[in-house]
mmCIF file with all atom_site columns, C-alpha atoms in Angstrom:
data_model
loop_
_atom_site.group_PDB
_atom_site.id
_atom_site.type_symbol
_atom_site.label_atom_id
_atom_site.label_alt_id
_atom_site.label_comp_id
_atom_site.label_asym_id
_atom_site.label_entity_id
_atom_site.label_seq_id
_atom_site.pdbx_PDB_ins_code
_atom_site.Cartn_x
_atom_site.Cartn_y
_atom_site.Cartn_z
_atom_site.occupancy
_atom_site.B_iso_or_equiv
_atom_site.pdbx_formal_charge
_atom_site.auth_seq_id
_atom_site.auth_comp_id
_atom_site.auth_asym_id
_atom_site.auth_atom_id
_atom_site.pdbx_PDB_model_num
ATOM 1   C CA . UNK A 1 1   ? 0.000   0.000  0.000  1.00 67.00 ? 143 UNK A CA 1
ATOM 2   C CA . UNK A 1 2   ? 2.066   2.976  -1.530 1.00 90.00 ? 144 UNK A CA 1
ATOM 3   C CA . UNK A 1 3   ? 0.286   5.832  0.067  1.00 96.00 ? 145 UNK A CA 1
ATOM 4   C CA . UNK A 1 4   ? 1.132   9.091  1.260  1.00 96.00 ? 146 UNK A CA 1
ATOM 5   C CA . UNK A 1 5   ? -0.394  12.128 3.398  1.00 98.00 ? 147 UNK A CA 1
ATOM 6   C CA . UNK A 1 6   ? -0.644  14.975 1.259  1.00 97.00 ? 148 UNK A CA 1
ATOM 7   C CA . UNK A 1 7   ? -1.494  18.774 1.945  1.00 97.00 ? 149 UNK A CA 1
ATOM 8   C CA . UNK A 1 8   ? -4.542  20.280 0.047  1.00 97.00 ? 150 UNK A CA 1
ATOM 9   C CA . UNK A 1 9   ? -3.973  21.732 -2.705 1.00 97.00 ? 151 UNK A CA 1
ATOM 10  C CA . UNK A 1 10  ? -5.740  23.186 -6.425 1.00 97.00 ? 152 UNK A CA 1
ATOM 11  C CA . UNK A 1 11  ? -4.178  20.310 -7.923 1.00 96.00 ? 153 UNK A CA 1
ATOM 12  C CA . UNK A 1 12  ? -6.199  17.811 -5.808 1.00 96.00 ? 154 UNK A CA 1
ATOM 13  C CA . UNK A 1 13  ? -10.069 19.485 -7.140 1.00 97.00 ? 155 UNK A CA 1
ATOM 14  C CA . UNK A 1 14  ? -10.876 16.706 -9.336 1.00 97.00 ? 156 UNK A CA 1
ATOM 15  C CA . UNK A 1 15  ? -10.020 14.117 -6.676 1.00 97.00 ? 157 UNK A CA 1
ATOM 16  C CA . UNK A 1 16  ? -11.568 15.641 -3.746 1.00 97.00 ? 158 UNK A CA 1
ATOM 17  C CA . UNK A 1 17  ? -14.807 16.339 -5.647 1.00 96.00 ? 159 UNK A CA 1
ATOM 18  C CA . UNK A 1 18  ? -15.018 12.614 -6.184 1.00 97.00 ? 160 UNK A CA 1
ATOM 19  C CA . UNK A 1 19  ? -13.982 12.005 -2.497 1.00 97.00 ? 161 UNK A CA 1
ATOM 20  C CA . UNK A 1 20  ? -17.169 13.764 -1.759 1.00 96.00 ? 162 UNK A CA 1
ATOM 21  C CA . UNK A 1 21  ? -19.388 12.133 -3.853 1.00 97.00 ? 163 UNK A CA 1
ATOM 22  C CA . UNK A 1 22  ? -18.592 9.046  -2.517 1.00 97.00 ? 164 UNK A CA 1
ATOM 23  C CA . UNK A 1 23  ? -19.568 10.049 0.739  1.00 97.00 ? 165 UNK A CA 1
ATOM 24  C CA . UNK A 1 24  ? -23.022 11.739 -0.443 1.00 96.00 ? 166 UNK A CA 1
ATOM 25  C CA . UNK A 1 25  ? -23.395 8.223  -2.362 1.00 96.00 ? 167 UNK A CA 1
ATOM 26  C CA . UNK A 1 26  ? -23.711 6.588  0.995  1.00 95.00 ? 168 UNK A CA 1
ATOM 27  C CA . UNK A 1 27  ? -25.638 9.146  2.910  1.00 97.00 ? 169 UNK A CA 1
ATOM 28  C CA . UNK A 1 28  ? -22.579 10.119 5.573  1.00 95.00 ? 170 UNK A CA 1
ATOM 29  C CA . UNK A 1 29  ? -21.352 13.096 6.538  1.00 95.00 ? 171 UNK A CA 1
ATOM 30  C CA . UNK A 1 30  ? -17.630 13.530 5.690  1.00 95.00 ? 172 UNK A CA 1
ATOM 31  C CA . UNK A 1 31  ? -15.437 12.493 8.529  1.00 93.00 ? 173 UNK A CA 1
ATOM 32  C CA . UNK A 1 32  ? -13.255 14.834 9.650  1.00 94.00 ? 174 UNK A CA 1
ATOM 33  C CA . UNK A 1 33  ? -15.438 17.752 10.260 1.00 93.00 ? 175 UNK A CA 1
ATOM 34  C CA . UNK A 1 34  ? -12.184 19.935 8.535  1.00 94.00 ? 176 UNK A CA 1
ATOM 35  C CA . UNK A 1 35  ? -12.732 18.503 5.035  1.00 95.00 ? 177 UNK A CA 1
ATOM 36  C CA . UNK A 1 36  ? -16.213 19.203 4.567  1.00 95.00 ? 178 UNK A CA 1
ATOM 37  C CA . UNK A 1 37  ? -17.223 21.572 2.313  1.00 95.00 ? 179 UNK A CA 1
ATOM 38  C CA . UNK A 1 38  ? -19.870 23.455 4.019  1.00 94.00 ? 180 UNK A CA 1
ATOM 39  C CA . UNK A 1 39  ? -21.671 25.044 1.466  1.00 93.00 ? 181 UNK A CA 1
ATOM 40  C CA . UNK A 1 40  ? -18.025 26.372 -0.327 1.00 95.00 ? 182 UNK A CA 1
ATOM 41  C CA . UNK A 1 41  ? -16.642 25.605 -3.479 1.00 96.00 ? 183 UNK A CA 1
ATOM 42  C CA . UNK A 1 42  ? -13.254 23.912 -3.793 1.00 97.00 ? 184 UNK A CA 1
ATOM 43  C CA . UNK A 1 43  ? -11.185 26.808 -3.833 1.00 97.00 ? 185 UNK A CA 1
ATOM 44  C CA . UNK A 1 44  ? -12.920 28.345 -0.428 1.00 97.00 ? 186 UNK A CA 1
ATOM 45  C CA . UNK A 1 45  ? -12.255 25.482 1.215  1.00 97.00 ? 187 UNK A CA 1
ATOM 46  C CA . UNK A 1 46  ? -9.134  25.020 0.158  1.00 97.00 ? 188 UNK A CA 1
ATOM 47  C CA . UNK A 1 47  ? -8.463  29.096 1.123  1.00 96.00 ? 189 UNK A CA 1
ATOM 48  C CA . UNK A 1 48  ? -10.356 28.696 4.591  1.00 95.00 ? 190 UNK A CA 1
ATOM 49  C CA . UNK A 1 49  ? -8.267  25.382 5.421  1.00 95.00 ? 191 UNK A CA 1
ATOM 50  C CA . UNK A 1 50  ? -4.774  27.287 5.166  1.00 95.00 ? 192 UNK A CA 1
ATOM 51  C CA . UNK A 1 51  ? -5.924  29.720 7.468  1.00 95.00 ? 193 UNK A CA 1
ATOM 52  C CA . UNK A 1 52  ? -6.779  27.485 9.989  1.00 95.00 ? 194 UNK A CA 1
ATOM 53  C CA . UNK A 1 53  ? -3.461  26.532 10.052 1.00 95.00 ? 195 UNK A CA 1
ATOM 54  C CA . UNK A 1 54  ? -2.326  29.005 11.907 1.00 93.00 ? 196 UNK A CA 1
ATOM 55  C CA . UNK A 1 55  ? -3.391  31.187 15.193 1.00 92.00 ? 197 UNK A CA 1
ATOM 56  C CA . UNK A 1 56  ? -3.524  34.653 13.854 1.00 93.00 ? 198 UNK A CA 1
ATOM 57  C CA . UNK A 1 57  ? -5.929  33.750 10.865 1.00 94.00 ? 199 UNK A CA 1
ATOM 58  C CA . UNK A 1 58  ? -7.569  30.589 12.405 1.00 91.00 ? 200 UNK A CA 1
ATOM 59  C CA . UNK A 1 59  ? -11.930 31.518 13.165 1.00 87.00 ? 201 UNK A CA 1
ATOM 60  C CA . UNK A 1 60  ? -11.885 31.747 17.072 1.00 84.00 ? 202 UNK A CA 1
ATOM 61  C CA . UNK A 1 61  ? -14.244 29.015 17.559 1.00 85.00 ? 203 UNK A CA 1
ATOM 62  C CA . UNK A 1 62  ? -11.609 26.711 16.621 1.00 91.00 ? 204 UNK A CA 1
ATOM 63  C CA . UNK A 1 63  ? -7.869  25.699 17.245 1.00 96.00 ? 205 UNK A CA 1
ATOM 64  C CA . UNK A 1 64  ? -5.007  25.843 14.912 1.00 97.00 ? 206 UNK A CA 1
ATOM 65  C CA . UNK A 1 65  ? -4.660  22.668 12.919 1.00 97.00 ? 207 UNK A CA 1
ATOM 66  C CA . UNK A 1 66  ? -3.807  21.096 9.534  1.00 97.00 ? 208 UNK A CA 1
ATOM 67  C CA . UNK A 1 67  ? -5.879  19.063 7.357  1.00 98.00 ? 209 UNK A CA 1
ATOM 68  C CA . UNK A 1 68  ? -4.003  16.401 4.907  1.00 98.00 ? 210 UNK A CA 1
ATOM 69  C CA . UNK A 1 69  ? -5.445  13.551 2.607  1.00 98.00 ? 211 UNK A CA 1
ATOM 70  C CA . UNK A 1 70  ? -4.138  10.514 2.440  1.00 98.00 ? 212 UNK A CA 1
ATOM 71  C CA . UNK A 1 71  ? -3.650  9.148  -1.408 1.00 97.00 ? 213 UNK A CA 1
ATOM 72  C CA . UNK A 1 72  ? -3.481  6.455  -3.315 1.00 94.00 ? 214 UNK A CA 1
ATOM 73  C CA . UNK A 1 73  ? -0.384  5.173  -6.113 1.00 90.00 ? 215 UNK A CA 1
ATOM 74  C CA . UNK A 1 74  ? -2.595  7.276  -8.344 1.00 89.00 ? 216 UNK A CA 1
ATOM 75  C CA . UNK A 1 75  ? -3.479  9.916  -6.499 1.00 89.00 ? 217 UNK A CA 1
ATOM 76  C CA . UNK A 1 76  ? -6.882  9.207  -5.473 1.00 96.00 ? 218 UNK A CA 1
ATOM 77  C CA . UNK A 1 77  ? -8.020  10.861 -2.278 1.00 98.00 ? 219 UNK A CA 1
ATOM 78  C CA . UNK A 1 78  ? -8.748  7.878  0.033  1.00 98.00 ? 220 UNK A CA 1
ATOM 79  C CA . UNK A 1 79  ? -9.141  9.676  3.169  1.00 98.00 ? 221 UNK A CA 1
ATOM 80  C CA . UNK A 1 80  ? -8.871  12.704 5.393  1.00 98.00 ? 222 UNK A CA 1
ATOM 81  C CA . UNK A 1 81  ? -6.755  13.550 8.500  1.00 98.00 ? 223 UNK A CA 1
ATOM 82  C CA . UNK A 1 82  ? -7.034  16.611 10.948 1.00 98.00 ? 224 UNK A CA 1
ATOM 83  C CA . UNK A 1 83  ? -4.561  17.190 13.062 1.00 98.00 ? 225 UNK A CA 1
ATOM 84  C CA . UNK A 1 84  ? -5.353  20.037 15.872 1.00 97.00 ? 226 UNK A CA 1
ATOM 85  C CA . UNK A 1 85  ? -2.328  21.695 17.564 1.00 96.00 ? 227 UNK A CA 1
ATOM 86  C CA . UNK A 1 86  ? -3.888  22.081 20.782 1.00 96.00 ? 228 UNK A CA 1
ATOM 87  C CA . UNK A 1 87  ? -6.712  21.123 22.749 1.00 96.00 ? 229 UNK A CA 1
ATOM 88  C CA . UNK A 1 88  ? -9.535  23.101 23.532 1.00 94.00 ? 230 UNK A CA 1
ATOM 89  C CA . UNK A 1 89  ? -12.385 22.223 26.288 1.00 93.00 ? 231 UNK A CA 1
ATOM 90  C CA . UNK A 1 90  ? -14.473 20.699 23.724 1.00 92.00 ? 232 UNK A CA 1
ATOM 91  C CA . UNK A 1 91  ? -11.990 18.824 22.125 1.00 95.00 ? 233 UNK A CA 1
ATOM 92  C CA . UNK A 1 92  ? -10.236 17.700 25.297 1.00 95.00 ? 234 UNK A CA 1
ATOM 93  C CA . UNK A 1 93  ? -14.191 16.135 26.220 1.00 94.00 ? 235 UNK A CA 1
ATOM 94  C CA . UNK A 1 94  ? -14.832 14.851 23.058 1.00 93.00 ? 236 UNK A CA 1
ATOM 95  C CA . UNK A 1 95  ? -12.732 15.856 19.671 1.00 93.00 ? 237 UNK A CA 1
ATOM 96  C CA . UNK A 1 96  ? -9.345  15.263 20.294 1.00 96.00 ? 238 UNK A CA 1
ATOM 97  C CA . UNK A 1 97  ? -5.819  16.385 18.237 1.00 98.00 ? 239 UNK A CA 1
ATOM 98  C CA . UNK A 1 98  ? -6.669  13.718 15.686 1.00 98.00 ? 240 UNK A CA 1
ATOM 99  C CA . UNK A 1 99  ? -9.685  13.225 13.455 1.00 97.00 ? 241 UNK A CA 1
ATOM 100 C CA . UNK A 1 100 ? -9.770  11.111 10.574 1.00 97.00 ? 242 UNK A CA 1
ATOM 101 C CA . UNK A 1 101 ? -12.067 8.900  7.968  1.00 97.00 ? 243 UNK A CA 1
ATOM 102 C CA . UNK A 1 102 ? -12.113 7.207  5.206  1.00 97.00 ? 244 UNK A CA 1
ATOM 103 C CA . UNK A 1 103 ? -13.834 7.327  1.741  1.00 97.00 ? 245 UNK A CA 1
ATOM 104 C CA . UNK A 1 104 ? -16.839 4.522  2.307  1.00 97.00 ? 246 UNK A CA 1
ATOM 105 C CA . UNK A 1 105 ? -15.887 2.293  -0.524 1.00 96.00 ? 247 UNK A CA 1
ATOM 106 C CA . UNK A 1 106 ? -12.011 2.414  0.767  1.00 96.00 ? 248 UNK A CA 1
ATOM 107 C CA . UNK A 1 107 ? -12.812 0.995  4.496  1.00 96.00 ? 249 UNK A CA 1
ATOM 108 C CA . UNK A 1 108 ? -11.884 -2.488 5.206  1.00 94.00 ? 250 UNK A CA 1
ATOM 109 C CA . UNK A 1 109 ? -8.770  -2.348 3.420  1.00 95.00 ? 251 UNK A CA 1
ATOM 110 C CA . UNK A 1 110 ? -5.805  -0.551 6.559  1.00 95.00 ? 252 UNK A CA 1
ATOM 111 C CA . UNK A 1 111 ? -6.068  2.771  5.314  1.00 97.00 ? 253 UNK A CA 1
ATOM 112 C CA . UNK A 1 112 ? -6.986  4.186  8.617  1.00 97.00 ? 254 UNK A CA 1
ATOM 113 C CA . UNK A 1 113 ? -4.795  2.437  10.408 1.00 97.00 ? 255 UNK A CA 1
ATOM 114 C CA . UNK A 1 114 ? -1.509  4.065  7.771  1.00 97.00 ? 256 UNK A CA 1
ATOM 115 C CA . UNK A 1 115 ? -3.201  6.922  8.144  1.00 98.00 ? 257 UNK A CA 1
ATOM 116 C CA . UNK A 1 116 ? -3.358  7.528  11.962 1.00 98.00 ? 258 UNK A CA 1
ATOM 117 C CA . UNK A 1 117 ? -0.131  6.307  12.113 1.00 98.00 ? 259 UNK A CA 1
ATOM 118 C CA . UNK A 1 118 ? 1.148   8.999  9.730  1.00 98.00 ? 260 UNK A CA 1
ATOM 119 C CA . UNK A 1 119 ? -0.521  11.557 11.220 1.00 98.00 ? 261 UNK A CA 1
ATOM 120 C CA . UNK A 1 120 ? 1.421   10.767 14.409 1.00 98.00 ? 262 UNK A CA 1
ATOM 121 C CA . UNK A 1 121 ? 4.170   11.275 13.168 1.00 97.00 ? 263 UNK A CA 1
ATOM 122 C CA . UNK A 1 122 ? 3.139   15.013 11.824 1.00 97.00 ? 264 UNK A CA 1
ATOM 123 C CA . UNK A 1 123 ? 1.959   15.247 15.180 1.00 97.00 ? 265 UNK A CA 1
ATOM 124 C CA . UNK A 1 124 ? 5.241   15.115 16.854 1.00 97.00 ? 266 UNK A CA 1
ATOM 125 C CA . UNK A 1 125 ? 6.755   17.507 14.447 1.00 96.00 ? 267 UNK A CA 1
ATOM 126 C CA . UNK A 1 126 ? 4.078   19.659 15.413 1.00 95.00 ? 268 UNK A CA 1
ATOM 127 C CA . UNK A 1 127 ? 5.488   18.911 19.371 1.00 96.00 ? 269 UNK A CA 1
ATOM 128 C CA . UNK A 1 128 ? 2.386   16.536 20.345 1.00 97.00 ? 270 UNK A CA 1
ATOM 129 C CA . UNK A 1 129 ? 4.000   14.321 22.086 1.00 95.00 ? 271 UNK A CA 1
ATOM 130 C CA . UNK A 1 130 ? 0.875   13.115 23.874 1.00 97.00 ? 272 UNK A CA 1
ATOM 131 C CA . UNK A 1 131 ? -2.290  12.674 21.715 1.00 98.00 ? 273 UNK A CA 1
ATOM 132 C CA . UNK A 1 132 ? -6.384  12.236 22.140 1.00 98.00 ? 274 UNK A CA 1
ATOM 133 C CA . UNK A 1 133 ? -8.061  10.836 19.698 1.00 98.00 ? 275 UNK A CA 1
ATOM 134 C CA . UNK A 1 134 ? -11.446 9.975  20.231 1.00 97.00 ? 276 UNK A CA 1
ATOM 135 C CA . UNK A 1 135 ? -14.531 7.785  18.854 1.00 96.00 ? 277 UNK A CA 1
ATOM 136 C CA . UNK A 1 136 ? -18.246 6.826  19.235 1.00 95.00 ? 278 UNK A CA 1
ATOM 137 C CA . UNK A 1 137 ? -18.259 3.703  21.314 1.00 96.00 ? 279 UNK A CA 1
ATOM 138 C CA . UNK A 1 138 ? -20.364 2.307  18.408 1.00 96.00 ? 280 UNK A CA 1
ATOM 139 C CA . UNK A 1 139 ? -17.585 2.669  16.084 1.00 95.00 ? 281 UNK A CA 1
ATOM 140 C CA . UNK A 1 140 ? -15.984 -0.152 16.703 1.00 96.00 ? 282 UNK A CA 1
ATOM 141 C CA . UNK A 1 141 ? -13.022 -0.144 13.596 1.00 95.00 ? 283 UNK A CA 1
ATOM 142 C CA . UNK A 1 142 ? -12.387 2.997  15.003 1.00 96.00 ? 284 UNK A CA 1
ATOM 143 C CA . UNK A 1 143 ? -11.497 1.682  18.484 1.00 97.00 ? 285 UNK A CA 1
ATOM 144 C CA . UNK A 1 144 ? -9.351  -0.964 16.797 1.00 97.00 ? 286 UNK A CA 1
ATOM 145 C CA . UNK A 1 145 ? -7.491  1.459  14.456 1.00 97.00 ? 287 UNK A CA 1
ATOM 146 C CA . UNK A 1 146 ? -6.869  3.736  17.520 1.00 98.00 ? 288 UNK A CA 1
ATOM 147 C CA . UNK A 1 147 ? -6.026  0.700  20.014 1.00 98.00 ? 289 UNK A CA 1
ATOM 148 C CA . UNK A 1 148 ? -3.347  -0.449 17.130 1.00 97.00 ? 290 UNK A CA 1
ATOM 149 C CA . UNK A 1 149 ? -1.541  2.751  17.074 1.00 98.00 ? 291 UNK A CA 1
ATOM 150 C CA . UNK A 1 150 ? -1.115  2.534  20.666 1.00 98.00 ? 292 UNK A CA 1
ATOM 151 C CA . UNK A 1 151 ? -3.923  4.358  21.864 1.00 98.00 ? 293 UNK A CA 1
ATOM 152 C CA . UNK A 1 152 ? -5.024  3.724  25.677 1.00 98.00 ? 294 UNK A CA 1
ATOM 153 C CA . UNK A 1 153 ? -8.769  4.093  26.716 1.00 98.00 ? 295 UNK A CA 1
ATOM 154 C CA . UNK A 1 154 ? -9.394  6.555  29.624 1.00 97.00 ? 296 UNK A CA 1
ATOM 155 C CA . UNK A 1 155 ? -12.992 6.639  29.874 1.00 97.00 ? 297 UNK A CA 1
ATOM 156 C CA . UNK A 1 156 ? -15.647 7.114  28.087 1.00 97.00 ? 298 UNK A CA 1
ATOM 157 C CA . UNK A 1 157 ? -18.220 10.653 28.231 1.00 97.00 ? 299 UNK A CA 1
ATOM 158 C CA . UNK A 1 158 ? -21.347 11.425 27.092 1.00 95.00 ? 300 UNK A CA 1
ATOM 159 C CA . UNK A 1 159 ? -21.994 14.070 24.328 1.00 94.00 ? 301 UNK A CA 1
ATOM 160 C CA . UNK A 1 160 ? -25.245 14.614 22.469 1.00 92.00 ? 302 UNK A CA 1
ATOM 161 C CA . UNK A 1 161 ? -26.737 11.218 23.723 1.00 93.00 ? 303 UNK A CA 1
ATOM 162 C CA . UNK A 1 162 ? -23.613 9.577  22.268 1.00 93.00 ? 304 UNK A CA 1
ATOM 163 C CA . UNK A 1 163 ? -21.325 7.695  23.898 1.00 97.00 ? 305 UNK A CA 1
ATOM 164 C CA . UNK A 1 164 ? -17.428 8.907  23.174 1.00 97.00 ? 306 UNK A CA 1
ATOM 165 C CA . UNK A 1 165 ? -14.145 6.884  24.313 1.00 98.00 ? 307 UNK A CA 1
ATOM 166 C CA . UNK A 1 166 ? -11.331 8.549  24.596 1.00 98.00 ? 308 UNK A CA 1
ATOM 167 C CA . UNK A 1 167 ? -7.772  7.084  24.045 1.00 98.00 ? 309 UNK A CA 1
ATOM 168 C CA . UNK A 1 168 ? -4.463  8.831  24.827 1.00 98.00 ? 310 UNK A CA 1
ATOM 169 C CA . UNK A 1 169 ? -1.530  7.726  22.273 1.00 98.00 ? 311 UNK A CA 1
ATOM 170 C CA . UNK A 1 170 ? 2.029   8.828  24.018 1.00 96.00 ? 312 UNK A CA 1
ATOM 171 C CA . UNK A 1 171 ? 3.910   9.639  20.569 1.00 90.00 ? 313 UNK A CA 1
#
């Protein structure tokens, strides 16, 4: 599995717009939160990611972070990674430094597992050297992903009538 984590960029339109129609062709919201569209075009997003990147142009109801896609051989977009700098209250409840998913007709196959992994190690060039990551309890290939890269549950909290574990990776 030749893949690599890649920063957004123009380049990567084509393949992003595909990424998302795989999600709307099975009725989820994109996972992370950071590469949805939210009612922007391509280039929007792609503007409003790179300031969030950073503390001075990041909106203030969120932390500084960077959002990467992992591809394919060819280039394909075959997931997303989020990778916050800090933690805020709501992410040290329930959101974590890491959020990632996975194109729905791409699970099954590792790619989380590379991807978490990779973003770990972004994360410690970042100076995380202790990470949450978080999932619904119900998300089982989550927990396993998570537990394989070394995460360690703490406990789990409710949010929204949903039941979150959280897992602390030291990196």
């Amino acid at each position: 599995m030749k893949c690599k984590l890649v920063r957004p960029s123009i380049d990567l339109k084509s393949q992003f717009l595909d990424y998302v129609k795989d999600w709307e062709n099975n009725n989820e919201k994109i996972v992370p939160y950071s590469a949805r569209l939210l009612d922007m075009n391509y280039e929007e997003w792609l503007e409003n990611t790179h300031k969030s990147e950073n503390k001075e142009t990041c909106p203030s109801n969120f932390v500084p972070a960077h959002t990467y896609f992992l591809t394919s051989e060819d280039n394909r977009i075959v997931g997303a990674i989020n990778i916050r700098h800090y933690l805020n209250d709501h992410l040290l409840k329930v959101g974590g430094n890491i959020g990632y998913g996975v194109r729905p007709s791409e699970r099954k196959k590792g790619y989380a597992s590379l991807m978490l992994n990779l973003g770990l190690d972004i994360a410690k060039e970042f100076g995380i050297n202790r990470v949450l990551v978080t999932c619904n309890k119900t998300n089982i290939a989550s927990a396993k992903t998570i537990m394989k890269n070394g995460g360690v549950l703490e406990n789990e909290v409710l949010d929204d009538g949903e039941l979150v574990q959280r897992y602390w990776i030291d990196n």
